[in-house]
C-alpha cells in the first residue's frame, strides 16, 4: 500500500511539473493586449473588455511576402526587432504577444516565414515552445538535434508539416530553385528564440576565446575571426 501511495504521489508531482512547463491557462475568455500600458507582467495587461472588437482578433498582412533582401534571405511576418545577426539589423520573431494582441494569454504564436533561394534560418532554439511548420510553397531541408546528439533531418515540400520539439536546436534551409514560404505555429505566446552562433560568438560581454576554442576544437585565432563577423 505504501509503495502504491508513493507511486500515485510521484505521478501527481510529474503531472504538475508538466503543466507548469507550459504557458499558464487563461482565467478569462480573452485578454486582448493593451500595447499602450507601461506595466510589465508575465504576459501583457488586458484592454478594457468594453473596448475590445472583432478586429483585435484578426491580423491582416500574413498573406504578403516579407522582404528577404538581407544577409540571411529570411523574412518573418508578423515580426518585430528581436535578434541581431551579421549583416542583418534585426530578425523578426513573430512574437504574437506583442504584435497580435488577440493572442495574449492564449498560449500561441504564429508567423509566416519567407525564404529566398538558398536562404538559411540558422540553428536556433525556442526555449518555451514546440514549433509546427507547414510548407505553403517550395522545398525545405529541415531538422533538429536531440539531447543525445542524434540528428533528425527531412526534406519537406508544399503541403508537408514538420514538428520541432520544444527547446531543441533546429534549422530550415531552402534547397529549392525558387523562393519558399512556410507558416510556423508555436505553443507559447512568447516562445523565445536563441540563435546558436550568435549566442556564443556574439554574446556581450564576450565569452573568453579559450573557452570557445576548446569547445569547438579550433585555434583562438579562428575564434577571433568568427567573433568579428558577429561584431563582438
Coordinates of N, CA and C in Angstrom, one line a residue:
X1 N 0.8 -1.2 0.0 CA 0.0 0.0 0.0 C 0.9 1.3 0.0
X2 N 2.0 1.2 0.8 CA 2.9 2.3 0.9 C 3.5 2.6 -0.5
X3 N 4.0 1.6 -1.2 CA 4.6 1.8 -2.5 C 3.6 2.3 -3.5
X4 N 2.3 1.8 -3.4 CA 1.3 2.3 -4.3 C 1.0 3.8 -4.1
X5 N 0.9 4.2 -2.8 CA 0.7 5.6 -2.5 C 1.8 6.5 -3.0
X6 N 3.1 6.0 -2.8 CA 4.2 6.7 -3.3 C 4.2 6.9 -4.8
X7 N 3.8 5.9 -5.5 CA 3.7 5.9 -7.0 C 2.7 7.0 -7.4
X8 N 1.5 7.0 -6.8 CA 0.5 8.0 -7.1 C 1.0 9.4 -6.8
X9 N 1.7 9.6 -5.7 CA 2.2 10.9 -5.4 C 3.2 11.3 -6.4
X10 N 4.1 10.4 -6.8 CA 5.2 10.7 -7.8 C 4.6 11.1 -9.1
X11 N 3.5 10.3 -9.6 CA 2.9 10.7 -10.8 C 2.2 12.0 -10.7
X12 N 1.6 12.3 -9.6 CA 0.9 13.6 -9.4 C 1.9 14.7 -9.5
X13 N 3.1 14.6 -8.9 CA 4.1 15.6 -9.0 C 4.6 15.8 -10.4
X14 N 4.8 14.6 -11.1 CA 5.2 14.7 -12.5 C 4.2 15.4 -13.4
X15 N 2.9 15.1 -13.2 CA 1.9 15.8 -14.0 C 1.9 17.3 -13.7
X16 N 2.1 17.7 -12.4 CA 2.1 19.1 -12.1 C 3.3 19.8 -12.7
X17 N 4.4 19.1 -12.8 CA 5.6 19.7 -13.4 C 5.3 19.9 -14.9
X18 N 4.7 19.0 -15.6 CA 4.4 19.1 -17.0 C 3.5 20.3 -17.2
X19 N 2.5 20.4 -16.4 CA 1.5 21.6 -16.5 C 2.3 22.9 -16.4
X20 N 3.1 23.0 -15.4 CA 3.8 24.2 -15.1 C 4.8 24.6 -16.2
X21 N 5.2 23.6 -17.0 CA 6.2 23.8 -18.1 C 5.5 24.4 -19.3
X22 N 4.2 24.7 -19.3 CA 3.6 25.3 -20.5 C 3.1 26.7 -20.0
X23 N 2.6 27.5 -21.0 CA 2.0 28.7 -20.7 C 0.8 28.6 -19.7
X24 N 0.6 29.5 -18.9 CA -0.5 29.4 -17.9 C -1.8 29.5 -18.6
X25 N -2.8 28.7 -18.1 CA -4.1 28.8 -18.7 C -4.8 30.1 -18.5
X26 N -5.5 30.6 -19.4 CA -6.2 31.9 -19.2 C -7.3 31.7 -18.2
X27 N -7.6 32.8 -17.5 CA -8.7 32.7 -16.5 C -9.9 33.6 -16.9
X28 N -9.8 34.1 -18.2 CA -10.9 34.8 -18.8 C -11.1 34.3 -20.2
X29 N -12.2 34.7 -20.8 CA -12.5 34.2 -22.2 C -11.4 34.7 -23.1
X30 N -10.9 35.9 -22.9 CA -9.8 36.5 -23.6 C -9.1 37.6 -22.8
X31 N -8.0 38.0 -23.3 CA -7.2 39.2 -22.7 C -6.5 39.9 -23.8
X32 N -7.2 40.7 -24.6 CA -6.6 41.4 -25.7 C -5.5 42.3 -25.1
X33 N -4.3 42.2 -25.6 CA -3.2 43.0 -25.0 C -3.4 44.5 -25.2
X34 N -3.1 45.2 -24.1 CA -3.1 46.7 -24.2 C -1.7 47.1 -24.4
X35 N -1.4 47.4 -25.7 CA 0.0 47.7 -26.1 C 0.5 49.1 -25.6
X36 N -0.4 49.9 -25.1 CA 0.0 51.2 -24.6 C 0.3 51.2 -23.1
X37 N 0.0 50.1 -22.4 CA 0.3 50.1 -21.0 C 1.8 49.9 -20.7
X38 N 2.3 50.7 -19.7 CA 3.7 50.6 -19.3 C 4.0 49.5 -18.3
X39 N 2.9 48.9 -17.8 CA 3.1 47.8 -16.8 C 3.6 46.5 -17.5
X40 N 4.6 45.9 -16.8 CA 5.2 44.7 -17.4 C 4.9 43.5 -16.4
X41 N 4.2 42.5 -17.0 CA 3.8 41.3 -16.2 C 4.2 40.1 -17.0
X42 N 3.9 38.9 -16.6 CA 4.1 37.7 -17.3 C 3.1 37.6 -18.4
X43 N 3.2 38.3 -19.5 CA 2.2 38.5 -20.5 C 2.0 40.0 -20.6
X44 N 0.9 40.4 -21.1 CA 0.6 41.8 -21.2 C -0.7 42.2 -20.6
X45 N -0.8 43.4 -20.1 CA -2.0 43.9 -19.5 C -3.2 43.8 -20.5
X46 N -4.4 43.4 -19.9 CA -5.6 43.3 -20.8 C -6.2 44.7 -21.1
X47 N -6.7 44.9 -22.3 CA -7.5 46.0 -22.6 C -8.9 45.9 -21.8
X48 N -9.5 47.0 -21.6 CA -10.9 47.0 -21.0 C -11.8 46.2 -22.0
X49 N -12.4 45.1 -21.5 CA -13.3 44.3 -22.5 C -14.3 45.2 -23.2
X50 N -14.7 46.3 -22.6 CA -15.7 47.1 -23.2 C -15.2 47.8 -24.5
X51 N -13.9 47.8 -24.6 CA -13.3 48.5 -25.8 C -12.8 47.5 -26.9
X52 N -12.9 46.2 -26.6 CA -12.5 45.1 -27.5 C -13.5 44.9 -28.6
X53 N -13.0 44.8 -29.8 CA -13.8 44.5 -31.0 C -13.3 43.3 -31.7
X54 N -14.0 42.8 -32.7 CA -13.5 41.7 -33.5 C -12.2 41.9 -34.2
X55 N -11.9 43.1 -34.5 CA -10.7 43.5 -35.2 C -9.5 43.1 -34.3
X56 N -9.6 43.1 -33.0 CA -8.5 42.7 -32.1 C -8.1 41.3 -32.3
X57 N -8.9 40.4 -32.9 CA -8.6 39.0 -33.0 C -8.2 38.7 -34.5
X58 N -8.0 39.7 -35.3 CA -7.6 39.5 -36.7 C -6.3 40.1 -36.9
X59 N -5.5 39.5 -37.8 CA -4.2 40.0 -38.2 C -4.2 40.1 -39.8
X60 N -4.0 41.2 -40.3 CA -4.0 41.4 -41.8 C -2.6 41.6 -42.2
X61 N -2.2 40.9 -43.2 CA -0.9 41.1 -43.8 C -0.1 39.8 -43.9
X62 N -0.5 38.7 -43.3 CA 0.3 37.5 -43.3 C 0.3 36.9 -44.7
X63 N -0.6 37.3 -45.5 CA -0.6 36.8 -46.9 C 0.5 37.4 -47.8
X64 N 1.0 38.5 -47.3 CA 2.0 39.3 -48.1 C 3.4 38.8 -47.8
X65 N 4.2 38.6 -48.9 CA 5.5 38.2 -48.8 C 6.4 39.2 -48.1
X66 N 7.3 38.7 -47.2 CA 8.2 39.6 -46.5 C 9.4 39.9 -47.4
X67 N 10.2 40.9 -46.9 CA 11.4 41.4 -47.6 C 12.6 40.5 -47.3
X68 N 13.0 39.7 -48.2 CA 14.1 38.8 -47.9 C 15.5 39.3 -48.4
X69 N 15.5 40.6 -48.6 CA 16.7 41.3 -49.1 C 17.6 41.6 -47.9
X70 N 18.2 40.6 -47.3 CA 19.1 40.7 -46.2 C 20.1 39.6 -46.3
X71 N 21.1 39.5 -45.4 CA 22.2 38.6 -45.4 C 21.7 37.1 -45.3
X72 N 20.6 36.9 -44.6 CA 20.1 35.6 -44.4 C 19.1 35.2 -45.4
X73 N 18.5 36.1 -46.1 CA 17.5 35.8 -47.1 C 16.2 35.4 -46.5
X74 N 15.9 35.8 -45.2 CA 14.8 35.4 -44.4 C 13.9 36.6 -44.0
X75 N 12.6 36.4 -44.1 CA 11.7 37.4 -43.6 C 10.6 36.7 -42.8
X76 N 10.3 37.2 -41.6 CA 9.3 36.6 -40.7 C 8.2 37.6 -40.5
X77 N 6.9 37.2 -40.7 CA 5.8 38.1 -40.6 C 4.7 37.4 -39.7
X78 N 4.1 38.1 -38.7 CA 4.5 39.4 -38.2 C 5.8 39.3 -37.5
X79 N 6.6 40.4 -37.6 CA 7.9 40.4 -37.0 C 8.2 41.7 -36.4
X80 N 8.9 41.7 -35.3 CA 9.4 42.9 -34.6 C 10.9 42.8 -34.4
X81 N 11.6 43.9 -34.2 CA 13.0 43.7 -33.9 C 13.3 42.8 -32.7
X82 N 14.2 41.9 -33.0 CA 14.5 40.9 -31.9 C 15.9 40.4 -31.8
X83 N 16.4 39.7 -32.8 CA 17.7 39.1 -32.7 C 18.7 39.7 -33.8
X84 N 19.8 40.2 -33.4 CA 20.8 40.7 -34.4 C 21.5 39.5 -35.0
X85 N 22.0 39.7 -36.2 CA 22.8 38.7 -36.9 C 23.7 39.4 -37.9
X86 N 24.9 38.9 -38.2 CA 25.8 39.6 -39.1 C 25.2 40.0 -40.4
X87 N 25.3 41.3 -40.7 CA 24.7 41.8 -42.0 C 23.2 42.0 -41.9
X88 N 22.6 41.7 -40.8 CA 21.1 41.8 -40.7 C 20.9 42.5 -39.4
X89 N 20.2 43.7 -39.5 CA 20.0 44.5 -38.3 C 19.2 43.8 -37.3
X90 N 18.0 43.2 -37.7 CA 17.2 42.5 -36.8 C 16.5 41.4 -37.5
X91 N 16.2 40.4 -36.7 CA 15.4 39.2 -37.3 C 14.0 39.2 -36.6
X92 N 13.0 39.5 -37.3 CA 11.7 39.5 -36.7 C 11.3 38.1 -36.1
X93 N 10.7 38.2 -35.0 CA 10.5 36.9 -34.2 C 9.0 36.4 -34.3
X94 N 8.1 37.2 -34.9 CA 6.7 36.8 -34.9 C 6.2 36.6 -33.5
X95 N 6.6 37.5 -32.5 CA 6.2 37.3 -31.2 C 4.7 37.8 -31.0
X96 N 3.8 36.8 -31.0 CA 2.4 37.2 -31.0 C 1.9 38.0 -29.8
X97 N 2.6 37.9 -28.7 CA 2.1 38.6 -27.5 C 2.3 40.1 -27.7
X98 N 3.1 40.5 -28.7 CA 3.4 41.9 -28.9 C 2.6 42.5 -30.2
X99 N 2.7 41.7 -31.2 CA 2.1 42.3 -32.5 C 0.8 41.6 -33.0
X100 N 0.3 40.8 -32.2 CA -1.1 40.2 -32.5 C -1.8 40.2 -31.1
X101 N -2.3 41.3 -30.7 CA -2.9 41.4 -29.3 C -3.9 40.4 -28.9
X102 N -4.7 39.9 -29.9 CA -5.7 38.9 -29.6 C -5.2 37.6 -29.1
X103 N -3.9 37.3 -29.3 CA -3.4 36.0 -28.9 C -2.8 36.1 -27.5
X104 N -2.8 37.3 -26.9 CA -2.3 37.4 -25.5 C -3.1 36.5 -24.6
X105 N -2.3 35.7 -23.8 CA -2.8 34.7 -22.8 C -3.3 33.4 -23.5
X106 N -3.3 33.3 -24.8 CA -3.9 32.1 -25.4 C -2.8 31.0 -25.6
X107 N -1.6 31.3 -25.3 CA -0.5 30.2 -25.4 C -0.2 29.9 -26.8
X108 N -0.3 30.8 -27.7 CA 0.0 30.6 -29.1 C 0.7 31.7 -29.8
X109 N 1.6 31.5 -30.8 CA 2.1 32.5 -31.7 C 2.1 31.9 -33.0
X110 N 2.1 32.8 -34.0 CA 2.1 32.4 -35.4 C 2.9 33.3 -36.3
X111 N 3.6 32.7 -37.3 CA 4.4 33.6 -38.1 C 4.6 33.0 -39.5
X112 N 4.6 33.8 -40.5 CA 4.9 33.4 -41.9 C 6.4 33.6 -42.1
X113 N 7.0 32.6 -42.7 CA 8.5 32.7 -43.0 C 8.7 32.7 -44.5
X114 N 9.3 33.7 -45.0 CA 9.7 33.7 -46.4 C 11.2 33.4 -46.5
X115 N 11.6 32.5 -47.5 CA 13.0 32.1 -47.7 C 13.4 32.4 -49.1
X116 N 14.4 33.2 -49.3 CA 14.9 33.4 -50.7 C 15.6 32.1 -51.1
X117 N 15.9 32.0 -52.4 CA 16.6 30.8 -52.8 C 18.0 30.7 -52.1
X118 N 18.2 29.5 -51.5 CA 19.5 29.3 -50.8 C 19.5 29.9 -49.4
X119 N 18.4 30.4 -48.9 CA 18.3 31.0 -47.6 C 18.3 30.0 -46.5
X120 N 19.0 30.4 -45.4 CA 19.1 29.5 -44.2 C 18.6 30.3 -43.0
X121 N 17.6 29.7 -42.3 CA 17.3 30.1 -40.9 C 18.2 29.3 -40.0
X122 N 19.2 30.0 -39.5 CA 20.3 29.3 -38.8 C 19.9 28.5 -37.6
X123 N 20.7 27.5 -37.2 CA 20.4 26.7 -36.0 C 20.0 27.6 -34.8
X124 N 18.9 27.3 -34.2 CA 18.3 28.1 -33.1 C 17.4 27.2 -32.2
X125 N 17.0 27.8 -31.1 CA 16.1 27.1 -30.2 C 14.9 28.0 -29.9
X126 N 13.8 27.4 -29.5 CA 12.7 28.1 -28.8 C 12.6 27.5 -27.5
X127 N 13.1 28.1 -26.4 CA 13.1 27.5 -25.1 C 11.8 27.3 -24.5
X128 N 10.7 28.0 -24.9 CA 9.4 27.8 -24.3 C 8.4 27.3 -25.2
X129 N 8.7 26.7 -26.4 CA 7.7 26.3 -27.3 C 8.1 25.1 -28.2
X130 N 7.1 24.3 -28.6 CA 7.2 23.4 -29.7 C 6.8 24.1 -30.9
X131 N 7.4 23.9 -32.1 CA 7.0 24.6 -33.3 C 6.5 23.6 -34.4
X132 N 5.4 23.9 -35.0 CA 4.8 23.1 -36.1 C 5.0 24.0 -37.3
X133 N 5.7 23.4 -38.3 CA 6.0 24.2 -39.6 C 5.2 23.6 -40.8
X134 N 4.4 24.4 -41.4 CA 3.6 23.9 -42.6 C 4.1 24.6 -43.8
X135 N 4.5 23.9 -44.8 CA 5.1 24.4 -46.0 C 4.0 24.8 -47.0
X136 N 4.0 26.1 -47.3 CA 3.0 26.6 -48.3 C 3.5 26.6 -49.7
X137 N 4.8 26.8 -49.8 CA 5.4 26.8 -51.2 C 6.9 26.5 -51.0
X138 N 7.4 25.7 -52.0 CA 8.8 25.5 -52.1 C 9.3 24.2 -51.4
X139 N 10.6 24.1 -51.2 CA 11.2 22.8 -50.7 C 12.3 23.2 -49.7
X140 N 12.1 22.6 -48.5 CA 13.0 23.0 -47.4 C 13.7 21.7 -46.8
X141 N 15.0 21.9 -46.5 CA 15.7 20.9 -45.8 C 15.7 21.3 -44.3
X142 N 15.1 20.5 -43.5 CA 15.0 20.9 -42.1 C 15.4 19.8 -41.2
X143 N 15.6 20.1 -39.9 CA 15.9 19.0 -38.9 C 16.2 19.6 -37.6
X144 N 16.3 18.7 -36.6 CA 16.6 19.1 -35.2 C 17.6 18.1 -34.6
X145 N 18.2 18.4 -33.6 CA 19.2 17.5 -32.9 C 18.7 17.3 -31.5
X146 N 18.6 16.1 -31.0 CA 18.0 15.8 -29.7 C 19.2 15.8 -28.7
X147 N 18.8 15.6 -27.4 CA 19.8 15.7 -26.3 C 20.8 14.6 -26.3
X148 N 20.7 13.6 -27.2 CA 21.7 12.5 -27.4 C 22.5 12.8 -28.6
X149 N 22.4 14.0 -29.2 CA 23.1 14.5 -30.4 C 22.7 13.7 -31.6
X150 N 21.5 13.1 -31.6 CA 21.0 12.5 -32.8 C 20.3 13.5 -33.7
X151 N 20.6 13.4 -35.0 CA 20.1 14.4 -35.9 C 18.9 13.8 -36.7
X152 N 17.8 14.6 -36.8 CA 16.6 14.1 -37.5 C 16.3 15.0 -38.7
X153 N 16.9 14.7 -39.8 CA 16.7 15.6 -41.0 C 15.5 15.1 -41.8
X154 N 15.0 16.0 -42.6 CA 13.9 15.7 -43.6 C 13.8 16.8 -44.7
X155 N 13.4 16.4 -45.8 CA 13.1 17.4 -46.9 C 11.6 17.5 -47.0
X156 N 11.0 18.7 -46.8 CA 9.6 18.9 -46.8 C 9.2 19.9 -47.9
X157 N 8.0 19.6 -48.5 CA 7.6 20.3 -49.6 C 6.2 20.8 -49.4
X158 N 5.6 21.5 -50.4 CA 4.3 22.1 -50.3 C 3.3 21.1 -49.7
X159 N 2.6 21.5 -48.7 CA 1.6 20.7 -48.1 C 2.1 19.8 -46.9
X160 N 3.4 19.8 -46.7 CA 4.0 19.0 -45.7 C 4.1 19.7 -44.3
X161 N 4.1 19.0 -43.2 CA 4.2 19.6 -41.9 C 5.3 18.9 -41.2
X162 N 6.1 19.7 -40.4 CA 7.2 19.1 -39.6 C 7.2 19.7 -38.2
X163 N 7.5 18.9 -37.2 CA 7.4 19.4 -35.8 C 8.8 19.5 -35.3
X164 N 9.2 20.6 -34.6 CA 10.4 20.8 -33.9 C 10.1 20.8 -32.4
X165 N 10.6 19.8 -31.7 CA 10.2 19.6 -30.3 C 10.8 20.8 -29.5
X166 N 10.1 21.1 -28.4 CA 10.4 22.2 -27.5 C 11.9 22.3 -27.1
X167 N 12.5 23.4 -27.3 CA 13.8 23.7 -26.8 C 15.0 23.0 -27.5
X168 N 14.7 22.2 -28.6 CA 15.8 21.5 -29.3 C 16.3 22.4 -30.4
X169 N 17.6 22.3 -30.7 CA 18.3 23.0 -31.8 C 17.7 22.6 -33.1
X170 N 17.3 23.5 -34.0 CA 16.8 23.2 -35.3 C 17.1 24.3 -36.3
X171 N 16.8 24.0 -37.6 CA 17.1 25.0 -38.7 C 16.2 24.7 -39.8
X172 N 16.2 25.6 -40.8 CA 15.4 25.5 -42.0 C 16.3 26.0 -43.2
X173 N 16.4 25.3 -44.2 CA 17.3 25.7 -45.4 C 16.5 25.5 -46.7
X174 N 16.4 26.5 -47.5 CA 15.7 26.5 -48.7 C 16.6 25.8 -49.8
X175 N 16.3 24.6 -50.1 CA 17.2 23.9 -51.1 C 16.5 23.8 -52.5
X176 N 15.4 24.5 -52.6 CA 14.7 24.5 -53.9 C 15.2 25.6 -54.9
X177 N 14.7 25.6 -56.1 CA 15.1 26.5 -57.1 C 14.3 27.8 -57.1
X178 N 13.4 27.9 -56.2 CA 12.5 29.1 -56.1 C 12.3 29.5 -54.7
X179 N 11.8 30.7 -54.4 CA 11.6 31.1 -53.0 C 10.6 30.1 -52.3
X180 N 10.7 30.0 -51.0 CA 9.8 29.1 -50.3 C 9.1 30.0 -49.2
X181 N 7.9 29.4 -48.8 CA 7.1 30.1 -47.8 C 6.6 29.0 -46.9
X182 N 6.6 29.3 -45.6 CA 6.1 28.3 -44.6 C 5.3 29.1 -43.5
X183 N 4.4 28.4 -42.8 CA 3.7 29.0 -41.7 C 4.1 28.3 -40.4
X184 N 4.6 29.0 -39.5 CA 5.0 28.4 -38.2 C 4.0 28.7 -37.1
X185 N 3.6 27.7 -36.3 CA 2.8 27.9 -35.2 C 3.5 27.3 -33.9
X186 N 3.6 28.1 -32.9 CA 4.3 27.7 -31.7 C 3.3 27.8 -30.5
X187 N 3.5 26.8 -29.5 CA 2.5 26.7 -28.4 C 3.0 27.6 -27.2
X188 N 3.3 28.8 -27.5 CA 3.6 29.8 -26.5 C 3.4 31.2 -27.1
X189 N 2.9 32.1 -26.3 CA 2.7 33.4 -26.8 C 4.0 34.2 -26.9
X190 N 5.0 33.6 -26.2 CA 6.4 34.2 -26.2 C 7.4 33.1 -26.2
X191 N 7.5 32.4 -27.3 CA 8.4 31.2 -27.4 C 9.9 31.5 -27.1
X192 N 10.3 32.7 -27.4 CA 11.7 33.0 -27.2 C 12.5 32.4 -28.4
X193 N 13.6 32.9 -28.7 CA 14.5 32.4 -29.8 C 15.9 32.7 -29.4
X194 N 16.8 31.7 -29.6 CA 18.2 31.9 -29.4 C 19.0 31.3 -30.5
X195 N 19.6 32.1 -31.3 CA 20.5 31.6 -32.4 C 21.8 31.2 -31.9
X196 N 22.2 29.9 -32.2 CA 23.3 29.3 -31.5 C 24.6 30.1 -31.8
X197 N 24.9 30.3 -33.0 CA 26.2 31.0 -33.3 C 26.2 32.4 -32.7
X198 N 25.1 33.1 -32.8 CA 25.0 34.5 -32.3 C 25.2 34.5 -30.8
X199 N 24.6 33.5 -30.1 CA 24.7 33.4 -28.6 C 26.1 33.2 -28.2
X200 N 26.8 32.4 -28.9 CA 28.2 32.0 -28.5 C 29.2 33.0 -28.9
X201 N 29.2 33.4 -30.2 CA 30.2 34.3 -30.7 C 29.9 35.8 -30.7
X202 N 28.6 36.1 -30.4 CA 28.2 37.5 -30.4 C 27.8 38.0 -29.0
X203 N 27.9 37.1 -28.0 CA 27.5 37.5 -26.7 C 28.2 38.7 -26.1
X204 N 27.5 39.5 -25.3 CA 28.1 40.7 -24.7 C 27.9 40.7 -23.2
X205 N 28.9 40.7 -22.4 CA 30.3 40.8 -22.7 C 30.7 39.5 -23.4
X206 N 31.8 39.5 -24.1 CA 32.2 38.3 -24.9 C 32.7 37.2 -24.1
X207 N 32.4 36.0 -24.6 CA 32.9 34.8 -23.9 C 34.4 34.6 -24.2
X208 N 35.2 34.2 -23.2 CA 36.6 34.1 -23.4 C 37.0 33.2 -24.6
X209 N 38.0 33.7 -25.4 CA 38.4 33.0 -26.6 C 38.8 31.5 -26.3
X210 N 39.5 31.3 -25.1 CA 40.0 30.0 -24.8 C 38.8 29.0 -24.6
X211 N 37.7 29.5 -24.1 CA 36.5 28.7 -23.8 C 35.9 28.2 -25.2
X212 N 35.8 29.1 -26.1 CA 35.2 28.8 -27.4 C 36.2 27.9 -28.2
X213 N 37.5 28.2 -28.1 CA 38.5 27.4 -28.8 C 38.4 26.0 -28.4
X214 N 38.4 25.7 -27.1 CA 38.3 24.4 -26.6 C 37.0 23.7 -26.9
X215 N 35.9 24.5 -26.9 CA 34.6 23.9 -27.2 C 34.4 23.4 -28.6
X216 N 35.0 24.2 -29.5 CA 34.8 23.9 -31.0 C 36.1 23.3 -31.6
X217 N 37.1 23.1 -30.7 CA 38.4 22.4 -31.1 C 39.0 23.2 -32.3
X218 N 39.1 24.5 -32.2 CA 39.7 25.4 -33.2 C 40.7 26.3 -32.5
X219 N 41.6 26.9 -33.3 CA 42.6 27.8 -32.7 C 41.9 29.1 -32.3
X220 N 42.5 29.8 -31.3 CA 41.9 31.0 -30.8 C 41.9 32.1 -31.9
X221 N 42.8 32.0 -32.8 CA 42.8 32.9 -33.9 C 41.6 32.8 -34.8
X222 N 41.0 31.6 -34.9 CA 39.8 31.5 -35.7 C 38.6 32.0 -34.9
X223 N 38.7 31.8 -33.6 CA 37.6 32.4 -32.7 C 37.5 33.9 -32.9
X224 N 38.6 34.6 -33.0 CA 38.6 36.0 -33.2 C 38.0 36.4 -34.5
X225 N 38.3 35.6 -35.5 CA 37.7 35.9 -36.9 C 36.2 35.8 -36.8
X226 N 35.7 34.7 -36.2 CA 34.3 34.4 -36.1 C 33.6 35.5 -35.3
X227 N 34.2 35.9 -34.2 CA 33.6 37.0 -33.3 C 33.5 38.3 -34.1
X228 N 34.5 38.6 -34.9 CA 34.4 39.9 -35.7 C 33.2 39.8 -36.6
X229 N 32.9 38.7 -37.1 CA 31.8 38.5 -38.0 C 30.5 38.9 -37.3
X230 N 30.5 38.7 -36.0 CA 29.3 38.9 -35.2 C 29.4 40.3 -34.5
X231 N 30.4 41.0 -34.8 CA 30.6 42.4 -34.2 C 31.0 42.3 -32.8
X232 N 31.5 41.2 -32.3 CA 32.0 41.1 -30.9 C 33.4 41.4 -30.7

